[in-house]
Each structure stands twice: as structure tokens, then as C-alpha cells.
Short mmCIF file of C-alpha atoms in Angstrom, two decimals:
data_model
loop_
_atom_site.label_atom_id
_atom_site.label_comp_id
_atom_site.label_asym_id
_atom_site.label_seq_id
_atom_site.Cartn_x
_atom_site.Cartn_y
_atom_site.Cartn_z
CA MET A 1 64.57 -114.60 -79.07
CA LYS A 2 63.67 -112.16 -81.84
CA ASN A 3 67.31 -111.14 -82.31
CA THR A 4 68.34 -114.79 -82.61
CA ILE A 5 65.79 -115.44 -85.40
CA THR A 6 67.01 -112.33 -87.28
CA ARG A 7 70.63 -113.54 -87.17
CA ILE A 8 69.61 -116.96 -88.51
CA VAL A 9 67.72 -115.39 -91.44
CA LEU A 10 70.73 -113.17 -92.34
CA ILE A 11 73.08 -116.16 -92.29
CA VAL A 12 70.79 -118.12 -94.63
CA VAL A 13 70.60 -115.15 -97.07
CA VAL A 14 74.39 -114.75 -97.12
CA ILE A 15 74.84 -118.48 -97.77
CA ASN A 16 72.34 -118.39 -100.66
CA VAL A 17 73.96 -115.35 -102.24
CA SER A 18 77.43 -116.89 -101.97
CA SER A 19 76.27 -120.19 -103.45
CA CYS A 20 74.62 -118.35 -106.38
CA SER A 21 77.57 -116.09 -107.13
CA LYS A 22 80.16 -118.84 -107.41
CA PRO A 23 78.72 -120.47 -110.59
CA GLU A 24 78.52 -117.06 -112.27
CA GLN A 25 82.18 -116.40 -111.52
CA ALA A 26 83.08 -119.84 -112.82
CA VAL A 27 81.19 -119.22 -116.06
CA LYS A 28 82.95 -115.91 -116.50
CA GLN A 29 86.34 -117.50 -116.01
CA GLU A 30 85.51 -120.32 -118.42
CA SER A 31 84.61 -117.79 -121.15
CA HIS A 32 88.13 -116.35 -121.15
CA PRO A 33 91.38 -118.36 -121.40
CA ASN A 34 94.39 -117.82 -119.18
CA LYS A 35 96.39 -114.65 -119.85
CA ALA A 36 99.86 -116.20 -119.83
CA LEU A 37 101.28 -119.20 -121.68
CA GLN A 38 104.45 -121.17 -120.94
CA LEU A 39 106.15 -123.10 -123.78
CA ASN A 40 109.14 -125.34 -123.97
CA ASP A 41 111.77 -125.27 -126.72
CA GLU A 42 110.19 -128.17 -128.60
CA GLN A 43 106.77 -126.47 -128.71
CA ARG A 44 108.33 -123.22 -129.82
CA GLU A 45 110.12 -124.91 -132.65
CA ALA A 46 107.09 -126.97 -133.66
CA ILE A 47 104.93 -123.89 -134.29
CA ARG A 48 107.87 -122.07 -135.96
CA LEU A 49 107.46 -119.15 -133.63
CA LYS A 50 109.30 -115.94 -134.42
CA VAL A 51 109.61 -112.74 -132.40
CA GLY A 52 110.54 -109.17 -133.27
CA LYS A 53 109.97 -105.54 -132.51
CA ILE A 54 107.14 -103.21 -133.38
CA GLU A 55 108.15 -101.20 -136.47
CA SER A 56 107.42 -97.75 -137.80
CA ARG A 57 106.12 -98.12 -141.35
CA LYS A 58 104.37 -95.90 -143.85
CA ILE A 59 100.81 -97.14 -144.36
CA SER A 60 98.31 -95.24 -146.47
CA SER A 61 94.63 -94.97 -145.64
CA PRO A 62 92.75 -95.15 -148.97
CA ILE A 63 89.54 -93.25 -149.60
CA ARG A 64 86.67 -95.49 -150.67
CA VAL A 65 84.43 -93.88 -153.28
CA ASN A 66 81.89 -94.66 -155.98
CA GLY A 67 80.87 -92.89 -159.15
CA MET A 68 80.22 -93.35 -162.83
CA LEU A 69 81.94 -92.91 -166.17
CA ASP A 70 81.21 -89.69 -168.02
CA VAL A 71 82.47 -87.62 -170.94
CA PRO A 72 83.57 -83.97 -170.92
CA PRO A 73 81.07 -81.48 -172.40
CA GLN A 74 83.12 -81.02 -175.56
CA ASN A 75 82.79 -84.73 -176.32
CA MET A 76 79.00 -84.75 -176.23
CA VAL A 77 76.76 -82.94 -178.72
CA THR A 78 73.04 -82.38 -178.88
CA ILE A 79 71.92 -81.57 -182.41
CA ALA A 80 68.79 -79.55 -183.16
CA ALA A 81 67.46 -78.05 -186.38
CA PRO A 82 68.73 -74.50 -186.95
CA MET A 83 65.34 -73.74 -188.51
CA GLY A 84 62.07 -75.70 -188.36
CA GLY A 85 61.42 -78.18 -191.15
CA PHE A 86 60.25 -81.65 -192.17
CA VAL A 87 62.70 -84.58 -192.06
CA LYS A 88 63.25 -85.69 -195.64
CA HIS A 89 65.89 -88.37 -195.01
CA THR A 90 67.83 -89.99 -192.16
CA GLU A 91 69.47 -93.37 -191.61
CA LEU A 92 70.54 -92.98 -188.01
CA LEU A 93 70.12 -95.71 -185.42
CA GLN A 94 71.16 -95.76 -181.78
CA GLY A 95 74.66 -97.16 -181.36
CA MET A 96 75.71 -96.22 -184.90
CA HIS A 97 79.16 -94.64 -185.29
CA VAL A 98 79.38 -91.40 -187.28
CA LYS A 99 82.32 -89.42 -188.56
CA GLN A 100 82.87 -85.70 -188.01
CA GLY A 101 81.04 -83.69 -190.67
CA GLN A 102 78.87 -86.63 -191.75
CA VAL A 103 75.32 -85.82 -192.91
CA ILE A 104 72.90 -87.23 -190.36
CA ALA A 105 69.63 -85.84 -191.78
CA THR A 106 68.14 -83.61 -194.45
CA LEU A 107 65.24 -81.20 -193.91
CA GLU A 108 62.92 -79.36 -196.26
CA HIS A 109 60.51 -76.48 -195.82
CA GLN A 110 59.20 -73.56 -197.82
CA ASP A 111 60.69 -71.15 -195.28
CA TYR A 112 64.14 -72.14 -196.54
CA ILE A 113 63.09 -71.00 -199.99
CA LEU A 114 61.68 -67.71 -198.71
CA LEU A 115 64.87 -67.02 -196.75
CA GLN A 116 67.05 -67.53 -199.79
CA GLN A 117 64.68 -65.41 -201.88
CA ASP A 118 64.91 -62.58 -199.33
CA TYR A 119 68.67 -62.86 -199.41
CA LEU A 120 68.90 -62.61 -203.20
CA ASP A 121 66.53 -59.61 -203.16
CA SER A 122 68.59 -57.88 -200.48
CA LYS A 123 71.75 -58.62 -202.44
CA THR A 124 70.33 -56.93 -205.52
CA GLN A 125 69.01 -54.00 -203.47
CA LEU A 126 72.41 -53.58 -201.81
CA GLU A 127 74.19 -53.44 -205.15
CA PHE A 128 71.80 -50.71 -206.32
CA MET A 129 72.18 -48.72 -203.10
CA GLU A 130 75.95 -48.97 -203.28
CA VAL A 131 76.05 -47.58 -206.81
CA GLU A 132 73.65 -44.79 -205.91
CA TYR A 133 75.67 -43.86 -202.81
CA LYS A 134 78.88 -43.64 -204.82
CA ARG A 135 77.13 -41.46 -207.42
CA GLN A 136 75.87 -39.07 -204.79
CA GLN A 137 79.38 -38.85 -203.30
CA GLU A 138 80.75 -37.74 -206.68
CA LEU A 139 78.00 -35.15 -207.09
CA SER A 140 78.68 -33.88 -203.59
CA THR A 141 82.34 -33.20 -204.41
CA GLU A 142 81.14 -31.05 -207.36
CA ASN A 143 78.56 -29.27 -205.15
CA VAL A 144 75.74 -30.45 -207.40
CA ASN A 145 73.56 -32.07 -204.70
CA SER A 146 72.77 -31.13 -201.12
CA ALA A 147 74.28 -32.69 -198.00
CA LYS A 148 70.81 -33.91 -197.02
CA VAL A 149 70.46 -36.02 -200.18
CA LEU A 150 73.91 -37.51 -199.63
CA GLN A 151 73.08 -38.36 -196.02
CA GLN A 152 69.79 -40.04 -196.99
CA THR A 153 71.52 -42.09 -199.68
CA ARG A 154 74.19 -43.17 -197.21
CA THR A 155 71.55 -44.21 -194.69
CA ASN A 156 69.70 -46.31 -197.28
CA TYR A 157 72.95 -47.96 -198.33
CA LEU A 158 73.99 -48.88 -194.76
CA SER A 159 70.50 -50.22 -194.01
CA ALA A 160 70.56 -52.41 -197.10
CA LYS A 161 74.02 -53.64 -196.19
CA ALA A 162 72.95 -54.57 -192.68
CA LYS A 163 69.95 -56.48 -194.02
CA GLU A 164 72.06 -58.33 -196.52
CA GLU A 165 74.62 -59.28 -193.89
CA GLY A 166 71.90 -60.52 -191.54
CA LEU A 167 70.30 -62.70 -194.19
CA ARG A 168 73.73 -63.98 -195.27
CA ALA A 169 74.40 -65.05 -191.64
CA ARG A 170 71.04 -66.83 -191.42
CA ILE A 171 71.77 -68.61 -194.67
CA LYS A 172 75.07 -69.88 -193.27
CA MET A 173 73.38 -70.91 -190.02
CA ILE A 174 71.09 -73.37 -191.79
CA GLY A 175 74.06 -74.90 -193.56
CA LEU A 176 73.77 -73.22 -196.97
CA SER A 177 76.39 -71.18 -198.81
CA PRO A 178 75.33 -67.69 -199.98
CA ASP A 179 77.86 -67.84 -202.80
CA GLU A 180 76.48 -71.16 -204.04
CA ILE A 181 72.94 -69.79 -203.91
CA GLU A 182 74.01 -66.87 -206.10
CA LYS A 183 75.66 -69.21 -208.61
CA GLU A 184 73.40 -72.31 -208.53
CA GLY A 185 70.07 -70.88 -207.40
CA ILE A 186 67.65 -71.52 -204.53
CA LYS A 187 67.68 -74.88 -202.71
CA SER A 188 64.68 -76.43 -201.01
CA VAL A 189 66.62 -78.86 -198.76
CA ILE A 190 69.19 -78.28 -196.02
CA THR A 191 71.61 -80.85 -194.59
CA ILE A 192 72.36 -81.42 -190.90
CA ARG A 193 75.94 -82.55 -190.13
CA THR A 194 77.57 -83.76 -186.92
CA PRO A 195 80.33 -81.52 -185.55
CA ILE A 196 82.10 -84.46 -183.83
CA ALA A 197 82.78 -88.13 -184.43
CA GLY A 198 81.25 -90.61 -182.04
CA TYR A 199 78.35 -92.93 -181.29
CA VAL A 200 74.69 -92.04 -181.65
CA THR A 201 73.04 -92.32 -178.23
CA GLU A 202 69.61 -90.85 -178.97
CA VAL A 203 67.49 -90.47 -182.13
CA ASN A 204 64.22 -88.50 -181.99
CA ILE A 205 63.48 -88.11 -185.70
CA ASN A 206 62.00 -90.09 -188.54
CA ARG A 207 61.06 -89.35 -192.16
CA GLY A 208 58.23 -86.87 -192.44
CA LYS A 209 58.41 -85.64 -188.86
CA TYR A 210 58.37 -81.90 -188.31
CA VAL A 211 61.05 -80.54 -186.01
CA ASN A 212 61.53 -76.98 -184.83
CA ASN A 213 64.68 -75.33 -183.59
CA ALA A 214 63.94 -76.24 -179.98
CA ASP A 215 63.62 -79.99 -180.58
CA ILE A 216 66.49 -82.40 -179.88
CA MET A 217 66.99 -84.40 -183.01
CA VAL A 218 70.07 -86.47 -182.19
CA GLU A 219 72.62 -86.89 -179.41
CA ILE A 220 76.16 -88.08 -180.18
CA VAL A 221 78.90 -88.99 -177.72
CA ASP A 222 82.61 -89.35 -178.40
CA THR A 223 83.70 -92.13 -176.03
CA GLU A 224 87.43 -91.88 -176.79
CA HIS A 225 88.01 -89.61 -173.82
CA LEU A 226 85.83 -91.04 -171.06
CA HIS A 227 86.67 -89.98 -167.52
CA ALA A 228 85.64 -91.21 -164.08
CA GLU A 229 83.51 -88.91 -161.94
CA ALA A 230 83.83 -89.99 -158.30
CA GLN A 231 81.75 -88.83 -155.34
CA VAL A 232 83.90 -88.17 -152.26
CA PHE A 233 82.40 -87.52 -148.83
CA GLU A 234 83.09 -84.28 -147.02
CA LYS A 235 85.15 -85.94 -144.28
CA ASP A 236 87.76 -87.08 -146.83
CA ILE A 237 88.10 -83.83 -148.81
CA MET A 238 91.25 -82.61 -147.05
CA ARG A 239 93.08 -85.84 -147.94
CA LEU A 240 92.58 -85.39 -151.70
CA ARG A 241 95.44 -84.25 -153.93
CA ILE A 242 95.81 -83.72 -157.66
CA GLY A 243 97.75 -86.64 -159.17
CA GLN A 244 96.64 -89.31 -156.69
CA THR A 245 95.99 -92.78 -158.10
CA MET A 246 92.47 -94.19 -158.17
CA ARG A 247 91.83 -97.92 -158.62
CA LEU A 248 88.32 -98.57 -159.88
CA VAL A 249 86.27 -101.64 -160.66
CA LEU A 250 83.23 -101.39 -162.92
CA ALA A 251 79.97 -103.00 -161.84
CA ASN A 252 80.25 -105.71 -164.50
CA GLU A 253 83.98 -106.40 -164.09
CA THR A 254 86.40 -107.87 -161.57
CA GLU A 255 89.72 -106.44 -162.78
CA GLU A 256 90.92 -103.03 -161.64
CA ARG A 257 91.35 -100.05 -163.93
CA ILE A 258 93.76 -97.23 -163.04
CA ALA A 259 92.88 -93.54 -163.14
CA THR A 260 94.53 -90.33 -161.91
CA VAL A 261 92.86 -87.51 -159.98
CA TYR A 262 92.81 -84.54 -162.40
CA LEU A 263 90.33 -82.05 -160.90
CA ILE A 264 88.78 -81.69 -157.45
CA GLY A 265 85.36 -80.04 -157.18
CA LYS A 266 84.87 -76.91 -155.10
CA GLU A 267 81.20 -77.32 -154.24
CA ILE A 268 79.64 -79.64 -151.65
CA SER A 269 76.37 -81.25 -152.74
CA ALA A 270 73.24 -81.75 -150.64
CA GLU A 271 74.54 -85.30 -149.92
CA ARG A 272 77.73 -83.75 -148.43
CA THR A 273 79.93 -84.97 -151.25
CA ILE A 274 82.15 -83.36 -153.87
CA ARG A 275 82.87 -84.46 -157.43
CA VAL A 276 86.37 -85.59 -158.31
CA HIS A 277 87.31 -85.75 -161.99
CA CYS A 278 89.76 -88.55 -162.83
CA HIS A 279 91.44 -89.51 -166.12
CA LEU A 280 91.65 -93.17 -167.08
CA GLU A 281 95.15 -94.49 -167.68
CA LYS A 282 94.02 -96.54 -170.72
CA GLU A 283 91.24 -95.57 -173.13
CA ASP A 284 88.74 -98.30 -173.96
CA PRO A 285 86.19 -97.78 -176.78
CA ALA A 286 84.01 -100.53 -175.27
CA LEU A 287 83.20 -98.38 -172.24
CA ILE A 288 79.93 -96.48 -172.15
CA PRO A 289 79.08 -93.24 -170.29
CA GLY A 290 76.94 -93.88 -167.23
CA MET A 291 78.67 -97.11 -166.12
CA TYR A 292 78.92 -97.27 -162.31
CA PHE A 293 82.06 -98.17 -160.45
CA ASN A 294 83.51 -98.65 -156.96
CA ALA A 295 87.00 -97.39 -156.29
CA VAL A 296 89.70 -96.47 -153.80
CA ILE A 297 91.83 -93.34 -154.02
CA GLU A 298 95.32 -93.90 -152.71
CA THR A 299 96.39 -91.21 -150.27
CA GLU A 300 99.82 -90.24 -148.95
CA ALA A 301 101.32 -92.86 -146.64
CA ASN A 302 102.03 -91.79 -143.02
CA PRO A 303 104.47 -93.43 -140.61
CA VAL A 304 102.65 -95.50 -137.95
CA LEU A 305 103.45 -98.32 -135.55
CA ALA A 306 102.91 -101.60 -137.38
CA LEU A 307 103.28 -105.36 -137.10
CA PRO A 308 102.99 -108.18 -139.64
CA GLU A 309 99.38 -109.21 -140.14
CA ASP A 310 100.18 -112.67 -138.69
CA ALA A 311 101.18 -111.02 -135.40
CA VAL A 312 97.63 -109.83 -134.69
CA VAL A 313 94.95 -112.31 -133.64
CA SER A 314 91.25 -111.88 -132.92
CA TYR A 315 89.32 -113.48 -130.07
CA ASP A 316 85.66 -112.72 -129.30
CA GLY A 317 85.86 -109.74 -131.62
CA ILE A 318 88.88 -108.23 -129.83
CA SER A 319 92.39 -107.91 -131.29
CA TYR A 320 95.44 -109.14 -129.37
CA ILE A 321 99.21 -109.52 -129.76
CA PHE A 322 101.54 -111.82 -127.81
CA VAL A 323 104.48 -110.38 -125.87
CA GLU A 324 107.38 -112.50 -124.62
CA LYS A 325 107.86 -111.40 -121.02
CA THR A 326 110.59 -113.93 -120.18
CA GLN A 327 112.13 -116.81 -122.09
CA ASN A 328 109.23 -118.88 -123.53
CA THR A 329 106.64 -117.09 -121.40
CA PHE A 330 104.03 -115.14 -123.34
CA ASP A 331 101.28 -112.73 -122.35
CA TRP A 332 98.59 -111.55 -124.68
CA ILE A 333 97.83 -107.84 -124.84
CA GLU A 334 94.59 -106.29 -126.03
CA LEU A 335 94.89 -103.46 -128.59
CA LYS A 336 93.13 -101.77 -131.47
CA THR A 337 94.08 -101.97 -135.14
CA GLY A 338 93.96 -99.62 -138.09
CA ILE A 339 94.58 -100.02 -141.82
CA SER A 340 96.41 -103.06 -143.24
CA GLU A 341 98.67 -102.71 -146.27
CA SER A 342 101.36 -104.84 -147.93
CA GLY A 343 101.17 -107.49 -145.19
CA TYR A 344 101.44 -105.06 -142.25
CA THR A 345 98.76 -103.78 -139.87
CA HIS A 346 98.67 -100.46 -138.05
CA VAL A 347 98.51 -101.23 -134.31
CA ILE A 348 97.20 -98.79 -131.69
CA LEU A 349 98.89 -99.78 -128.45
CA PRO A 350 97.35 -99.44 -124.97
CA GLU A 351 98.58 -96.62 -122.76
CA GLY A 352 101.88 -97.34 -121.06
CA PHE A 353 102.85 -100.19 -123.38
CA ASP A 354 106.60 -100.54 -124.00
CA VAL A 355 107.13 -100.05 -127.75
CA ASN A 356 110.48 -101.88 -127.42
CA ALA A 357 108.85 -105.06 -126.11
CA THR A 358 109.55 -108.37 -127.82
CA VAL A 359 106.45 -109.33 -129.81
CA VAL A 360 105.49 -112.57 -131.55
CA THR A 361 105.57 -111.85 -135.30
CA GLN A 362 104.89 -115.39 -136.51
CA GLY A 363 102.95 -118.15 -134.79
CA ALA A 364 100.50 -115.94 -132.91
CA HIS A 365 97.51 -117.96 -134.14
CA SER A 366 99.13 -121.17 -132.86
CA LEU A 367 99.68 -119.53 -129.48
CA LEU A 368 96.04 -118.50 -129.36
CA SER A 369 94.97 -122.13 -130.02
CA LEU A 370 97.26 -123.38 -127.28
CA LEU A 371 95.98 -120.76 -124.90
CA LYS A 372 92.35 -121.63 -125.61
CA ASN A 373 93.06 -125.32 -125.19
CA SER A 374 94.81 -124.74 -121.91
CA GLY A 375 91.83 -122.77 -120.72
CA ASP A 376 89.45 -125.60 -121.64
CA ASP A 377 91.67 -128.23 -119.93
CA ALA A 378 91.69 -126.24 -116.71
CA HIS A 379 87.96 -126.71 -116.38
#
């Protein structure tokens, strides 16, 4: 009796499990259309279906980068006072354009006067020492004076000469001419000139302000030779080559600008990137250093298996192509895709797939709609 009850319970459990599993299988089947599709000639013509073979095409895999516009060091200048002084005059404003050699400020200080005075004194002292040295040389040839006197005179002369040359160099450093000082006298004001033409980007002076030789007075940037500094991740370094084309779009623009890779950095940053220096194809004076951009660097194209973009369809996040097995009978095959370029997509075929198979190259989306509809009608 006990064995009979056990068998009855087992039969009930099996029946329940079977009845529960069938709906799940049905749901699973309903979520996926049939794998094969049969057309007739009229349907084929209606959707303008075309077939072809998988091709080998060269498709490049561009490197996506970002960066900002910058100027080379020689096109940017930071101007400081060669010697501390008070600003007597300046008319600079940020954004103002200045020419090379233009006076950007004048400074005055009593130390300028003392420097010129020391120079004139040393000049006079040198002239005296030079005459005395020559006189002692003449006396030495006649054995009138001792070698010790001649040596001392020579030492005094060379010392005076060194002092005069040092002061002359300091005079030139602050922008004054020693020859003009000798002819026209001592000046109380020095002029500060810009060594390059460009736009004023920073002004830290005003009339009456004291500046020393460590203070930044003005910064000027020549924007005629802006370049693009791109940040490239470590994984893409080996694909970089000098001369590659970079297509960049500035943050406030929609049109592409063209640049060429000119230099490739040799140091990896803490963010695992390197800097790539690119030259813009066309100069634009409206551009400003520091502008951010997004870009792609075109790399060398490699031959890969490819199909027209219309040949690849997506269903539930998976890519498929349609293969004609027999006349008007089509199967869809799951695969993976790579880069798309010029209307073609790199296809990564499943293992064992016949690369010479006949593939739908046009009308694949229509086939997918028919396949989905046929799957819905079946249920």
C-alpha cells in the first residue's frame, strides 16, 4: 500500500513539472523568430533583394583622442623687468595686438641713474688705466721701471676693463645704449619692448606700481602658429605614425579641421597617455590657445572581411547576416562586427563559416521584418 501511494505522488509531481515547463518553452520560442525564410520571386523582386560575396577591403580603425590648442614655446613670451622700478607709463589691455619691438611700458628708478653713473665713472677710470699701462710698457722697454710696477699697472688696467665691460652689459640689459649715455647723458627712464608680435593675454602692471625682476609684467602670445596637442592612450601608441591625418572638432564648432601628426611624445603620463603634437592645415587668427577639441587620428587601413552596411542587421542587440542556402531560401547567421568605413562594415565570421557563401547585400532589413512577422504569425 505504501509503495502504491509513493508511485501516485511521483506521477503527480512529474505531471506538474511537465505542465509548468511547456509555457516556458513556448515563451522562449516566441521571443525568437524562425531561423529560415522562404521567398517567392515576386517577394524577392518587391524588396529589391541583392546578393553577393563577402569581400576583402581595407578599413582603417581610427584613434579617438581629445586635447587642446596650444602654441610652441617660441611663440609665447613672459616679460619681466630686467631691473626693479616703478611703472611710469603703459597702455596695455588684455586682447590688444602688439607689434614686435613695440614699447609696452616705461619704468623709472634711481638705481638706473646710479648704474649709468657707475658706468661713466668706470669708463673714465678705464681710459686712465689704459694710458698708464701703455706708459709703463714704454718705460719697461727702456729698463726705466721694474717688472713689478709694470705687472701692477697691467693688473689695474685689466680690472678696470672687466668692471667697465660688466657695467656696459648691465646697461644694455635694461634697454639702454652705453654709447648714447656717453653722448646724451644719464637717463632716468627705461623702456620695455616686446620681442615678438602677438596678442596680450595677461597684464599685471599699472601706473605707479613697483615691479622687481622676478615679477611677471605681461604675457604675449603669437597665435599665427597654433598647434593641436592631443592626448593618446597607451593602448594606441603603437598605431601612431608621423604624417597621419587628424580630424578635429572644437568644442564650440561642428565643422572638422584638418591637422597632421608632426611629433609623437616619448613619455607616458600618470594618466597613461602620451602627447601628440599636430600641425593645423590652415592657420586661423580667430583661434585661441587653450581651446578644447575632440578628434580622430586616421591610421593605416588593413585588409579585412567586409560587407555593405545594409547587409548587417541587428536583432535584440545581436548582429546577423542572411545567407542564401538554396534558391530563395535564406538563413540568418549570427556574427560580430568591427569598424565601419565608406559604407562597408568589418564582419567577424563564426568558426567554420564558408567565406564563399552567397550573402544578402541589399534587402537584409526587409528580410528581418518578414522573418519577425512570420514568427509572430506562427503563434
